[in-house]
């Protein structure tokens, strides 16, 4: 479509979506293939509850074929033994093809996940391409090591690819999270089997096609859609898979550790759930905090692992903060149809998840919380799954809404009297993905940054990110980091080579 994305209307996007034929077959060994037993499942769009594609329902027979293909490509060395310049050019071309396919990828991402179309364009597709390009640039810049040794000896410390890497990803940011894994894993020379979530498989399949077109040899990237138990489990248990790089719930993350132990002790990296706190001190700039807090929970309808879902606020400013959050949300974050360009908050992923989110709101109310904003289902006439931006006030730390990951547009408000209580409440969770501190006193800010147990702590801002900064969690939010050059080491082993010479 020639009209620039920012100038298109809902009708333009819906026409584009109607003309997009999603590909639902698996992508194995450079070819689109049906599941070996021919089974498919319905891919339902959360926008309307309508089926948008029939998708290959891969199971262990397909996993065996995909792993064998990845292993053969690895052993043949068609990718890992290419020179650094070639690897860089292929990955840069892959990033470029993602950019050129932006309309199709953005429409598929919005159809699958229900996120606002301009977020898919400006964030999901764009960041995925940026990520692949970021790692491409390491190909001819990252050197290995020469260790200090005695004379007449040479000790090389080389990074070697692991082999076949399984990337098991969730449904909330399918393109971005896939790219976070593909970039460093492919750069390091591995073969990758990408297992998208059953709710959002379409852009992953397209990535397989684009990578081949960019020059990645067949078998180096295989994509196997399917359900967790049927496709994810045999992949994670497979004796010829060398690593599982997982992003998803803490519950399934623990299964990944078990599968590794029960099979071949494959490497495991886990990016799991979160329940990130905002600590708002009495001297905070409340307007700035309200904006950071509202966007930090309602962006992507709260379906974000590091969403700032718990506000721990000084008792003296709680009411003013709630009023400011409600104003920012009402004025700047409209809930609406995902193909409407003005929409900032779209649908939840599926009916079951919507019921779960509404169930949490009910549970909060029954345990004594007060609904200060939203709280209800919306737009039933669309046929999809929409829930209003919600604020629950008077939340105690022992309530389910304060302890469990809701993964929806629900913010909880809990007050504190002093700094020690704020720290205790903020850290009172099994998770440790992210946290934020809002204060105008840098002494307090630095004290809190040291005390909060989280992989990222923001001060007077929220959700700032860069490919150059590592992302991941403490505690049961997982271990291992995505993004930055640190992620590359996850996908490689170190080999030491000693040579004696005269
Ligand atoms: P999920 O754990 O249900 O599923 C994630 C992936 O694992 C999917 O591909 C699924 O098919 C697969 N899977 C499910 N059961 C499996 C099993 N028994 N064996 C093997 N594979 C299995 O998570 P979800 O509902 O897709 O995503 C939401 C969760 O992901 C939330 O908890 C969220 O916090 C987390 N998440 C974390 C990050 C992060 O970077 N820390 C990012 C995004 C999402």
Short mmCIF file of C-alpha atoms and ligand atoms in Angstrom, two decimals:
data_model
loop_
_atom_site.label_atom_id
_atom_site.label_comp_id
_atom_site.label_asym_id
_atom_site.label_seq_id
_atom_site.Cartn_x
_atom_site.Cartn_y
_atom_site.Cartn_z
CA UNK A 1 0.00 0.00 0.00
CA UNK A 2 1.49 3.37 -1.01
CA UNK A 3 -0.13 5.48 1.75
CA UNK A 4 2.37 5.85 4.64
CA UNK A 5 1.40 3.72 7.66
CA UNK A 6 0.76 6.76 9.87
CA UNK A 7 -1.76 8.20 7.39
CA UNK A 8 -3.87 5.06 6.92
CA UNK A 9 -7.41 4.70 8.19
CA UNK A 10 -9.02 1.73 9.91
CA UNK A 11 -10.62 0.85 6.57
CA UNK A 12 -7.19 0.86 4.85
CA UNK A 13 -5.82 -1.53 7.45
CA UNK A 14 -8.86 -3.79 7.35
CA UNK A 15 -8.59 -3.97 3.55
CA UNK A 16 -4.93 -4.88 3.90
CA UNK A 17 -5.80 -7.55 6.48
CA UNK A 18 -8.57 -8.97 4.25
CA UNK A 19 -6.06 -9.25 1.37
CA UNK A 20 -3.38 -10.90 3.51
CA UNK A 21 -3.34 -14.67 3.19
CA UNK A 22 -1.65 -15.97 6.35
CA UNK A 23 0.61 -18.98 5.87
CA UNK A 24 -0.06 -21.62 8.52
CA UNK A 25 2.30 -24.41 7.51
CA UNK A 26 5.44 -25.26 9.44
CA UNK A 27 8.77 -24.21 7.94
CA UNK A 28 11.27 -27.06 7.98
CA UNK A 29 14.48 -27.52 5.99
CA UNK A 30 13.75 -24.53 3.79
CA UNK A 31 10.21 -25.62 2.88
CA UNK A 32 6.66 -24.91 4.02
CA UNK A 33 5.21 -28.23 5.14
CA UNK A 34 2.03 -29.58 6.70
CA UNK A 35 2.25 -31.49 9.98
CA UNK A 36 3.18 -35.10 9.15
CA UNK A 37 -0.16 -36.37 10.41
CA UNK A 38 -1.98 -33.57 8.56
CA UNK A 39 -3.52 -32.09 11.69
CA UNK A 40 -4.22 -28.35 11.96
CA UNK A 41 -5.63 -26.02 14.59
CA UNK A 42 -7.70 -22.86 14.32
CA UNK A 43 -5.81 -19.61 14.81
CA UNK A 44 -8.42 -17.28 16.33
CA UNK A 45 -8.01 -13.50 16.26
CA UNK A 46 -8.73 -11.83 19.61
CA UNK A 47 -9.96 -8.79 17.69
CA UNK A 48 -13.16 -10.52 16.59
CA UNK A 49 -13.12 -14.12 17.81
CA UNK A 50 -12.92 -15.17 14.12
CA UNK A 51 -10.60 -17.85 12.74
CA UNK A 52 -7.89 -16.21 10.63
CA UNK A 53 -5.85 -19.27 9.64
CA UNK A 54 -5.51 -23.00 9.93
CA UNK A 55 -2.11 -23.76 11.37
CA UNK A 56 -0.02 -26.96 11.28
CA UNK A 57 -0.40 -28.78 14.59
CA UNK A 58 3.15 -30.08 14.96
CA UNK A 59 3.87 -32.96 17.31
CA UNK A 60 6.83 -35.18 18.13
CA UNK A 61 7.17 -36.63 14.60
CA UNK A 62 7.53 -33.10 13.20
CA UNK A 63 9.92 -32.14 15.98
CA UNK A 64 12.12 -35.12 15.11
CA UNK A 65 12.27 -34.01 11.48
CA UNK A 66 12.97 -30.38 12.41
CA UNK A 67 15.73 -31.31 14.86
CA UNK A 68 17.33 -33.72 12.36
CA UNK A 69 17.28 -30.95 9.75
CA UNK A 70 18.84 -28.45 12.17
CA UNK A 71 21.49 -30.99 13.19
CA UNK A 72 22.34 -31.85 9.57
CA UNK A 73 22.75 -28.15 8.71
CA UNK A 74 24.94 -27.66 11.79
CA UNK A 75 27.12 -30.68 11.05
CA UNK A 76 27.49 -29.70 7.40
CA UNK A 77 28.74 -26.30 8.59
CA UNK A 78 26.81 -24.46 5.88
CA UNK A 79 26.21 -21.60 8.30
CA UNK A 80 28.61 -21.81 11.22
CA UNK A 81 31.67 -22.17 8.98
CA UNK A 82 30.82 -19.23 6.74
CA UNK A 83 33.18 -16.31 7.05
CA UNK A 84 32.16 -13.44 9.35
CA UNK A 85 31.50 -11.07 6.46
CA UNK A 86 29.01 -13.47 4.88
CA UNK A 87 27.25 -14.09 8.16
CA UNK A 88 26.92 -10.37 8.69
CA UNK A 89 25.58 -9.75 5.18
CA UNK A 90 22.98 -12.53 5.46
CA UNK A 91 21.72 -11.31 8.84
CA UNK A 92 21.61 -7.68 7.66
CA UNK A 93 19.66 -8.82 4.61
CA UNK A 94 17.29 -10.73 6.93
CA UNK A 95 16.73 -7.52 8.91
CA UNK A 96 16.15 -5.59 5.68
CA UNK A 97 13.59 -8.13 4.42
CA UNK A 98 11.72 -7.83 7.73
CA UNK A 99 11.58 -4.05 7.20
CA UNK A 100 10.40 -4.45 3.61
CA UNK A 101 7.66 -6.85 4.74
CA UNK A 102 6.44 -4.45 7.42
CA UNK A 103 2.81 -4.19 6.25
CA UNK A 104 2.27 -7.93 6.14
CA UNK A 105 4.12 -8.66 9.38
CA UNK A 106 2.34 -5.86 11.26
CA UNK A 107 -1.09 -6.99 10.06
CA UNK A 108 -0.35 -10.62 11.03
CA UNK A 109 0.93 -9.54 14.47
CA UNK A 110 -2.17 -7.43 15.11
CA UNK A 111 -4.53 -10.15 13.87
CA UNK A 112 -2.84 -12.74 16.10
CA UNK A 113 -2.28 -10.72 19.28
CA UNK A 114 -4.93 -7.97 19.08
CA UNK A 115 -2.40 -5.18 19.65
CA UNK A 116 -2.87 -1.72 18.08
CA UNK A 117 -1.70 -1.74 14.48
CA UNK A 118 0.63 1.24 14.85
CA UNK A 119 2.35 -0.50 17.76
CA UNK A 120 2.90 -3.50 15.51
CA UNK A 121 4.38 -1.22 12.84
CA UNK A 122 6.47 1.11 14.98
CA UNK A 123 7.49 -1.23 17.77
CA UNK A 124 7.11 -4.95 17.05
CA UNK A 125 8.25 -5.19 13.43
CA UNK A 126 10.72 -2.32 13.70
CA UNK A 127 12.38 -3.53 16.90
CA UNK A 128 12.61 -7.10 15.54
CA UNK A 129 14.46 -5.88 12.46
CA UNK A 130 16.69 -3.62 14.57
CA UNK A 131 17.54 -6.55 16.81
CA UNK A 132 18.62 -8.84 13.95
CA UNK A 133 20.72 -6.00 12.50
CA UNK A 134 22.27 -5.27 15.92
CA UNK A 135 23.55 -8.84 16.24
CA UNK A 136 24.61 -9.00 12.57
CA UNK A 137 27.10 -6.24 13.33
CA UNK A 138 28.93 -8.40 15.88
CA UNK A 139 29.80 -10.99 13.21
CA UNK A 140 32.97 -9.22 12.07
CA UNK A 141 33.69 -7.29 15.27
CA UNK A 142 33.57 -9.76 18.13
CA UNK A 143 36.93 -11.44 18.75
CA UNK A 144 37.75 -14.38 20.97
CA UNK A 145 40.54 -14.39 23.57
CA UNK A 146 44.20 -15.20 23.93
CA UNK A 147 44.95 -15.98 27.57
CA UNK A 148 48.14 -14.79 29.28
CA UNK A 149 50.50 -17.82 29.43
CA UNK A 150 54.14 -18.72 29.91
CA UNK A 151 56.45 -18.27 26.91
CA UNK A 152 56.29 -21.06 24.32
CA UNK A 153 52.66 -21.67 25.03
CA UNK A 154 49.55 -20.31 23.41
CA UNK A 155 46.11 -20.58 25.00
CA UNK A 156 43.17 -19.61 22.82
CA UNK A 157 39.73 -19.25 24.37
CA UNK A 158 37.21 -19.67 21.58
CA UNK A 159 33.46 -19.25 21.51
CA UNK A 160 31.87 -22.22 19.78
CA UNK A 161 28.20 -22.54 18.86
CA UNK A 162 26.22 -25.03 20.92
CA UNK A 163 24.55 -26.85 18.02
CA UNK A 164 20.74 -27.03 17.83
CA UNK A 165 18.94 -24.40 19.91
CA UNK A 166 15.22 -24.60 20.67
CA UNK A 167 13.61 -21.16 21.04
CA UNK A 168 10.24 -21.50 22.77
CA UNK A 169 8.41 -18.17 22.83
CA UNK A 170 5.16 -16.68 24.23
CA UNK A 171 2.31 -14.92 22.49
CA UNK A 172 2.61 -11.34 23.76
CA UNK A 173 5.52 -10.07 21.61
CA UNK A 174 6.00 -12.86 19.08
CA UNK A 175 8.29 -10.97 16.69
CA UNK A 176 10.40 -9.12 19.23
CA UNK A 177 11.02 -12.08 21.51
CA UNK A 178 11.77 -14.37 18.55
CA UNK A 179 14.28 -11.79 17.29
CA UNK A 180 15.89 -11.51 20.75
CA UNK A 181 16.69 -15.21 20.46
CA UNK A 182 17.35 -15.57 16.72
CA UNK A 183 19.81 -12.64 16.58
CA UNK A 184 22.43 -13.91 19.04
CA UNK A 185 21.79 -17.64 18.43
CA UNK A 186 22.24 -17.36 14.66
CA UNK A 187 25.14 -14.94 15.00
CA UNK A 188 26.93 -17.53 17.14
CA UNK A 189 26.48 -20.13 14.37
CA UNK A 190 23.74 -22.34 15.80
CA UNK A 191 20.76 -23.94 14.10
CA UNK A 192 17.49 -22.76 15.67
CA UNK A 193 14.13 -24.49 16.00
CA UNK A 194 11.59 -21.74 16.72
CA UNK A 195 8.42 -22.85 18.54
CA UNK A 196 5.91 -19.98 18.55
CA UNK A 197 3.00 -19.88 20.97
CA UNK A 198 -0.18 -21.53 19.67
CA UNK A 199 -2.04 -18.21 20.02
CA UNK A 200 0.31 -16.27 17.71
CA UNK A 201 2.25 -18.43 15.22
CA UNK A 202 1.87 -16.42 12.00
CA UNK A 203 4.78 -13.98 12.08
CA UNK A 204 7.21 -16.72 13.21
CA UNK A 205 6.39 -18.78 10.11
CA UNK A 206 6.96 -15.69 7.98
CA UNK A 207 10.36 -15.14 9.66
CA UNK A 208 11.39 -18.62 8.49
CA UNK A 209 10.57 -17.73 4.89
CA UNK A 210 12.36 -14.37 5.07
CA UNK A 211 15.50 -15.86 6.62
CA UNK A 212 15.76 -18.35 3.77
CA UNK A 213 15.27 -15.57 1.23
CA UNK A 214 18.05 -13.62 2.96
CA UNK A 215 20.46 -16.50 2.34
CA UNK A 216 20.32 -18.52 5.55
CA UNK A 217 20.91 -22.13 4.47
CA UNK A 218 17.94 -24.54 4.71
CA UNK A 219 17.65 -26.18 8.12
CA UNK A 220 19.41 -23.40 10.04
CA UNK A 221 16.06 -21.91 11.02
CA UNK A 222 13.05 -24.22 11.32
CA UNK A 223 9.66 -23.08 12.65
CA UNK A 224 7.31 -25.59 14.29
CA UNK A 225 3.91 -24.21 15.32
CA UNK A 226 1.83 -26.22 17.75
CA UNK A 227 0.73 -26.58 21.34
CA UNK A 228 3.01 -26.57 24.36
CA UNK A 229 2.44 -30.17 25.43
CA UNK A 230 2.49 -31.52 21.86
CA UNK A 231 5.32 -29.56 20.21
CA UNK A 232 7.14 -27.64 22.97
CA UNK A 233 7.56 -30.61 25.29
CA UNK A 234 9.10 -33.08 22.78
CA UNK A 235 11.38 -30.28 21.62
CA UNK A 236 12.58 -29.51 25.16
CA UNK A 237 12.99 -33.23 25.90
CA UNK A 238 14.78 -33.99 22.63
CA UNK A 239 18.18 -35.64 23.16
CA UNK A 240 19.66 -33.90 20.13
CA UNK A 241 18.71 -30.37 21.17
CA UNK A 242 21.60 -28.62 22.92
CA UNK A 243 19.78 -25.70 24.48
CA UNK A 244 16.32 -24.38 25.23
CA UNK A 245 15.97 -20.63 25.24
CA UNK A 246 12.56 -20.10 26.79
CA UNK A 247 10.36 -17.09 27.35
CA UNK A 248 7.00 -17.63 29.01
CA UNK A 249 5.39 -18.31 32.34
CA UNK A 250 7.33 -19.24 35.45
CA UNK A 251 5.27 -22.43 35.69
CA UNK A 252 6.38 -23.67 32.25
CA UNK A 253 9.90 -22.35 32.85
CA UNK A 254 10.19 -24.79 35.74
CA UNK A 255 9.07 -27.60 33.41
CA UNK A 256 11.91 -26.66 31.06
CA UNK A 257 14.41 -27.26 33.85
CA UNK A 258 12.83 -30.61 34.52
CA UNK A 259 12.85 -31.61 30.82
CA UNK A 260 16.54 -30.72 30.60
CA UNK A 261 17.31 -32.84 33.64
CA UNK A 262 15.26 -35.75 32.36
CA UNK A 263 16.94 -35.70 28.93
CA UNK A 264 20.46 -34.62 28.02
CA UNK A 265 21.18 -31.83 30.51
CA UNK A 266 20.74 -29.32 27.71
CA UNK A 267 21.45 -25.69 28.54
CA UNK A 268 18.39 -23.74 29.68
CA UNK A 269 17.84 -19.98 29.67
CA UNK A 270 14.61 -18.67 31.17
CA UNK A 271 12.79 -15.36 30.79
CA UNK A 272 9.67 -15.82 32.88
CA UNK A 273 6.91 -13.91 34.64
CA UNK A 274 6.88 -10.65 36.56
CA UNK A 275 4.97 -8.54 39.06
CA UNK A 276 6.99 -5.36 38.80
CA UNK A 277 6.56 -2.66 41.46
CA UNK A 278 6.63 1.12 41.13
CA UNK A 279 7.80 2.71 44.37
CA UNK A 280 6.44 6.27 44.51
CA UNK A 281 7.93 8.45 47.24
CA UNK A 282 6.19 11.46 48.74
CA UNK A 283 8.49 13.91 46.91
CA UNK A 284 7.96 12.35 43.45
CA UNK A 285 6.85 14.35 40.42
CA UNK A 286 3.34 12.85 40.43
CA UNK A 287 2.45 13.87 36.88
CA UNK A 288 5.56 12.15 35.50
CA UNK A 289 4.95 9.13 37.72
CA UNK A 290 1.31 8.89 36.65
CA UNK A 291 2.27 8.90 32.99
CA UNK A 292 5.04 6.29 33.47
CA UNK A 293 2.74 4.12 35.54
CA UNK A 294 -0.25 4.31 33.16
CA UNK A 295 1.79 3.53 30.04
CA UNK A 296 3.76 0.92 31.96
CA UNK A 297 0.66 -1.13 32.73
CA UNK A 298 -1.72 -0.38 29.85
CA UNK A 299 0.73 -0.62 26.95
CA UNK A 300 0.01 -3.92 25.13
CA UNK A 301 -3.08 -4.16 27.40
CA UNK A 302 -0.87 -5.18 30.33
CA UNK A 303 0.27 -8.32 28.50
CA UNK A 304 3.90 -7.48 29.14
CA UNK A 305 6.17 -9.54 31.36
CA UNK A 306 7.74 -6.50 33.03
CA UNK A 307 4.49 -4.45 33.19
CA UNK A 308 4.54 -2.23 36.29
CA UNK A 309 1.49 -3.84 37.85
CA UNK A 310 1.96 -2.95 41.55
CA UNK A 311 2.11 0.65 42.74
CA UNK A 312 3.64 0.99 46.21
CA UNK A 313 2.96 4.63 47.06
CA UNK A 314 3.50 6.89 50.06
CA UNK A 315 0.20 7.16 51.95
CA UNK A 316 0.27 10.97 51.76
CA UNK A 317 0.12 11.10 47.93
CA UNK A 318 -1.87 7.99 47.02
CA UNK A 319 -5.16 9.70 46.24
CA UNK A 320 -3.53 12.41 44.14
CA UNK A 321 -1.60 9.75 42.22
CA UNK A 322 -4.74 7.70 41.51
CA UNK A 323 -6.48 10.81 40.23
CA UNK A 324 -3.52 11.60 37.93
CA UNK A 325 -3.27 8.00 36.62
CA UNK A 326 -6.99 7.98 35.82
CA UNK A 327 -6.68 11.31 33.98
CA UNK A 328 -3.64 10.23 31.92
CA UNK A 329 -5.30 6.93 31.05
CA UNK A 330 -8.62 8.45 30.03
CA UNK A 331 -7.02 11.23 28.00
CA UNK A 332 -4.17 9.42 26.27
CA UNK A 333 -4.66 5.63 26.22
CA UNK A 334 -7.95 4.90 24.45
CA UNK A 335 -9.14 1.30 24.38
CA UNK A 336 -10.44 0.44 20.95
CA UNK A 337 -10.39 -1.59 17.78
CA UNK A 338 -6.79 -2.63 17.00
CA UNK A 339 -7.03 -1.47 13.37
CA UNK A 340 -8.23 2.00 14.43
CA UNK A 341 -5.05 4.14 14.27
CA UNK A 342 -5.95 6.16 17.39
CA UNK A 343 -6.24 3.03 19.54
CA UNK A 344 -3.55 2.63 22.21
CA UNK A 345 -4.94 -0.44 23.96
CA UNK A 346 -6.43 -3.38 22.06
CA UNK A 347 -7.77 -6.84 22.78
CA UNK A 348 -6.57 -9.50 25.23
CA UNK A 349 -5.17 -12.65 23.68
CA UNK A 350 -8.16 -14.99 23.98
CA UNK A 351 -11.45 -15.58 25.70
CA UNK A 352 -9.97 -17.74 28.46
CA UNK A 353 -7.40 -15.11 29.31
CA UNK A 354 -10.03 -12.35 29.34
CA UNK A 355 -12.12 -14.40 31.79
CA UNK A 356 -9.02 -14.92 33.91
CA UNK A 357 -8.32 -11.18 34.04
CA UNK A 358 -11.96 -10.38 34.90
CA UNK A 359 -11.79 -13.13 37.54
CA UNK A 360 -8.80 -11.38 39.14
CA UNK A 361 -10.73 -8.11 39.27
CA UNK A 362 -13.61 -9.92 41.00
CA UNK A 363 -11.22 -11.60 43.41
CA UNK A 364 -9.68 -8.23 44.31
CA UNK A 365 -13.11 -6.79 45.01
CA UNK A 366 -14.16 -9.77 47.10
CA UNK A 367 -10.94 -9.47 49.15
CA UNK A 368 -11.64 -5.79 49.89
CA UNK A 369 -10.18 -3.76 47.00
CA UNK A 370 -12.02 -0.76 45.55
CA UNK A 371 -12.31 -0.25 41.78
CA UNK A 372 -10.95 3.25 41.16
CA UNK A 373 -11.00 2.98 37.35
CA UNK A 374 -12.48 0.59 34.76
CA UNK A 375 -13.06 -2.97 35.91
CA UNK A 376 -15.32 -4.24 33.14
CA UNK A 377 -15.37 -6.01 29.81
CA UNK A 378 -15.80 -3.69 26.80
CA UNK A 379 -16.76 -3.80 23.11
CA UNK A 380 -18.58 -7.13 23.23
CA UNK A 381 -20.10 -6.12 19.89
CA UNK A 382 -16.67 -6.62 18.21
CA UNK A 383 -16.83 -10.32 19.12
CA UNK A 384 -13.36 -10.13 20.66
CA UNK A 385 -11.87 -9.87 24.14
CA UNK A 386 -11.50 -6.37 25.57
CA UNK A 387 -11.13 -5.27 29.19
CA UNK A 388 -11.05 -1.66 30.42
CA UNK A 389 -7.92 -0.11 31.92
CA UNK A 390 -8.44 -0.88 35.60
CA UNK A 391 -7.08 0.51 38.88
CA UNK A 392 -7.71 -1.39 42.12
CA UNK A 393 -7.21 0.69 45.27
CA UNK A 394 -6.77 -0.46 48.90
CA UNK A 395 -4.87 -3.56 47.86
CA UNK A 396 -3.09 -5.44 50.67
CA UNK A 397 0.07 -7.44 50.02
CA UNK A 398 -1.65 -10.72 50.89
CA UNK A 399 -4.37 -10.43 48.23
CA UNK A 400 -4.19 -12.60 45.11
CA UNK A 401 -4.17 -9.51 42.88
CA UNK A 402 -1.00 -8.32 44.63
CA UNK A 403 0.77 -11.68 44.48
CA UNK A 404 -0.12 -13.37 41.18
CA UNK A 405 0.76 -12.27 37.66
CA UNK A 406 -2.53 -11.01 36.14
CA UNK A 407 -1.00 -10.23 32.73
CA UNK A 408 -3.75 -7.78 31.87
CA UNK A 409 -4.63 -4.08 32.24
CA UNK A 410 -4.99 -4.17 36.03
CA UNK A 411 -3.00 -1.94 38.38
CA UNK A 412 -2.96 -2.41 42.15
CA UNK A 413 -2.41 0.44 44.64
CA UNK A 414 -0.85 -0.24 48.05
CA UNK A 415 0.34 2.48 50.42
CA UNK A 416 3.35 2.65 52.73
CA UNK A 417 4.38 4.84 55.63
CA UNK A 418 8.19 4.80 55.41
CA UNK A 419 11.06 3.71 53.15
CA UNK A 420 11.69 0.41 54.95
CA UNK A 421 8.07 -0.61 54.45
CA UNK A 422 8.22 0.42 50.78
CA UNK A 423 11.24 -1.82 50.18
CA UNK A 424 9.66 -4.72 52.04
CA UNK A 425 6.42 -4.47 50.04
CA UNK A 426 8.22 -4.05 46.70
CA UNK A 427 10.38 -7.14 47.27
CA UNK A 428 7.50 -9.22 48.66
CA UNK A 429 7.10 -11.30 45.49
CA UNK A 430 8.53 -14.44 43.93
CA UNK A 431 9.37 -12.38 40.82
CA UNK A 432 12.27 -10.02 40.12
CA UNK A 433 12.03 -8.85 36.54
CA UNK A 434 11.87 -5.07 36.89
CA UNK A 435 11.04 -2.20 39.26
CA UNK A 436 10.81 1.57 39.22
CA UNK A 437 11.51 4.32 41.74
CA UNK A 438 9.92 7.76 41.60
CA UNK A 439 11.56 10.41 43.80
CA UNK A 440 13.31 13.76 43.49
CA UNK A 441 15.94 12.76 46.06
CA UNK A 442 18.87 10.98 44.38
CA UNK A 443 20.04 9.64 47.75
CA UNK A 444 16.75 7.81 48.15
CA UNK A 445 16.86 6.71 44.50
CA UNK A 446 20.29 5.11 44.85
CA UNK A 447 19.40 3.46 48.16
CA UNK A 448 16.30 1.93 46.60
CA UNK A 449 18.10 0.84 43.42
CA UNK A 450 20.45 -1.15 45.62
CA UNK A 451 17.66 -2.62 47.74
CA UNK A 452 15.21 -3.66 45.02
CA UNK A 453 15.67 -7.20 43.74
CA UNK A 454 15.10 -6.89 40.00
CA UNK A 455 16.98 -7.27 36.71
CA UNK A 456 16.15 -3.69 35.68
CA UNK A 457 15.41 -0.71 37.93
CA UNK A 458 14.18 2.51 36.36
CA UNK A 459 14.49 5.84 38.16
CA UNK A 460 11.90 8.51 37.32
CA UNK A 461 11.04 6.71 34.10
CA UNK A 462 9.62 3.36 33.01
CA UNK A 463 10.20 0.92 30.17
CA UNK A 464 13.18 2.70 28.64
CA UNK A 465 15.12 0.07 26.76
CA UNK A 466 17.88 -0.43 24.27
CA UNK A 467 19.38 -3.39 22.46
CA UNK A 468 22.60 -2.50 24.25
CA UNK A 469 21.14 -3.19 27.72
CA UNK A 470 20.59 -6.72 29.07
CA UNK A 471 17.03 -7.74 29.88
CA UNK A 472 15.95 -10.48 32.24
CA UNK A 473 15.10 -11.33 35.78
CA UNK A 474 16.19 -12.10 39.30
CA UNK A 475 14.44 -14.75 41.44
CA UNK A 476 11.67 -16.71 39.71
CA UNK A 477 11.61 -14.33 36.75
CA UNK A 478 14.37 -16.53 35.34
CA UNK A 479 18.05 -16.39 34.52
CA UNK A 480 20.18 -15.59 31.50
CA UNK A 481 19.76 -12.32 29.68
CA UNK A 482 18.26 -11.33 26.32
CA UNK A 483 19.60 -8.29 24.41
CA UNK A 484 23.09 -6.76 24.55
CA UNK A 485 26.35 -8.58 23.80
CA UNK A 486 25.90 -10.58 27.03
CA UNK A 487 23.16 -12.60 25.30
CA UNK A 488 25.65 -13.98 22.77
CA UNK A 489 27.49 -15.98 25.41
CA UNK A 490 24.30 -17.92 26.22
CA UNK A 491 24.41 -19.46 22.76
CA UNK A 492 28.08 -20.48 22.83
CA UNK A 493 30.42 -22.65 24.81
CA UNK A 494 33.98 -21.69 25.58
CA UNK A 495 36.68 -23.99 24.25
CA UNK A 496 40.27 -23.61 25.43
CA UNK A 497 43.00 -24.65 23.00
CA UNK A 498 46.54 -24.98 24.42
CA UNK A 499 49.51 -25.19 22.10
CA UNK A 500 53.13 -25.64 23.10
CA UNK A 501 55.78 -24.43 20.67
CA UNK A 502 59.55 -24.12 20.58
P1 LIG B 1 3.41 -20.07 28.54
O1 LIG B 1 4.45 -20.42 29.52
O2 LIG B 1 2.06 -20.64 28.70
O3 LIG B 1 3.87 -20.48 27.06
C1 LIG B 1 5.11 -20.06 26.53
C2 LIG B 1 5.54 -21.04 25.45
O4 LIG B 1 5.76 -22.32 26.06
C3 LIG B 1 4.50 -21.25 24.36
O5 LIG B 1 5.17 -21.42 23.12
C4 LIG B 1 3.83 -22.55 24.79
O6 LIG B 1 3.27 -23.28 23.72
C5 LIG B 1 5.00 -23.30 25.39
N1 LIG B 1 4.60 -24.32 26.37
C6 LIG B 1 3.52 -24.31 27.18
N2 LIG B 1 3.47 -25.43 27.92
C7 LIG B 1 4.55 -26.17 27.57
C8 LIG B 1 5.06 -27.43 27.98
N3 LIG B 1 4.44 -28.18 28.90
N4 LIG B 1 6.19 -27.87 27.43
C9 LIG B 1 6.84 -27.12 26.50
N5 LIG B 1 6.40 -25.95 26.05
C10 LIG B 1 5.27 -25.45 26.59
O7 LIG B 1 3.38 -18.48 28.50
P2 LIG B 1 2.43 -17.53 27.64
O8 LIG B 1 1.06 -17.60 28.24
O9 LIG B 1 2.59 -17.80 26.18
O10 LIG B 1 3.07 -16.10 27.90
C11 LIG B 1 2.82 -15.36 29.03
C12 LIG B 1 3.94 -15.54 30.04
O11 LIG B 1 5.18 -15.24 29.45
C13 LIG B 1 3.79 -14.59 31.21
O12 LIG B 1 4.08 -15.26 32.41
C14 LIG B 1 4.86 -13.54 30.92
O13 LIG B 1 5.32 -12.86 32.05
C15 LIG B 1 5.92 -14.36 30.30
N6 LIG B 1 6.83 -13.53 29.51
C16 LIG B 1 8.09 -13.29 29.98
C17 LIG B 1 8.95 -12.45 29.27
C18 LIG B 1 10.35 -12.15 29.77
O14 LIG B 1 11.17 -11.70 28.99
N7 LIG B 1 10.64 -12.40 31.03
C19 LIG B 1 8.53 -11.88 28.07
C20 LIG B 1 7.25 -12.14 27.62
C21 LIG B 1 6.40 -12.98 28.35
#
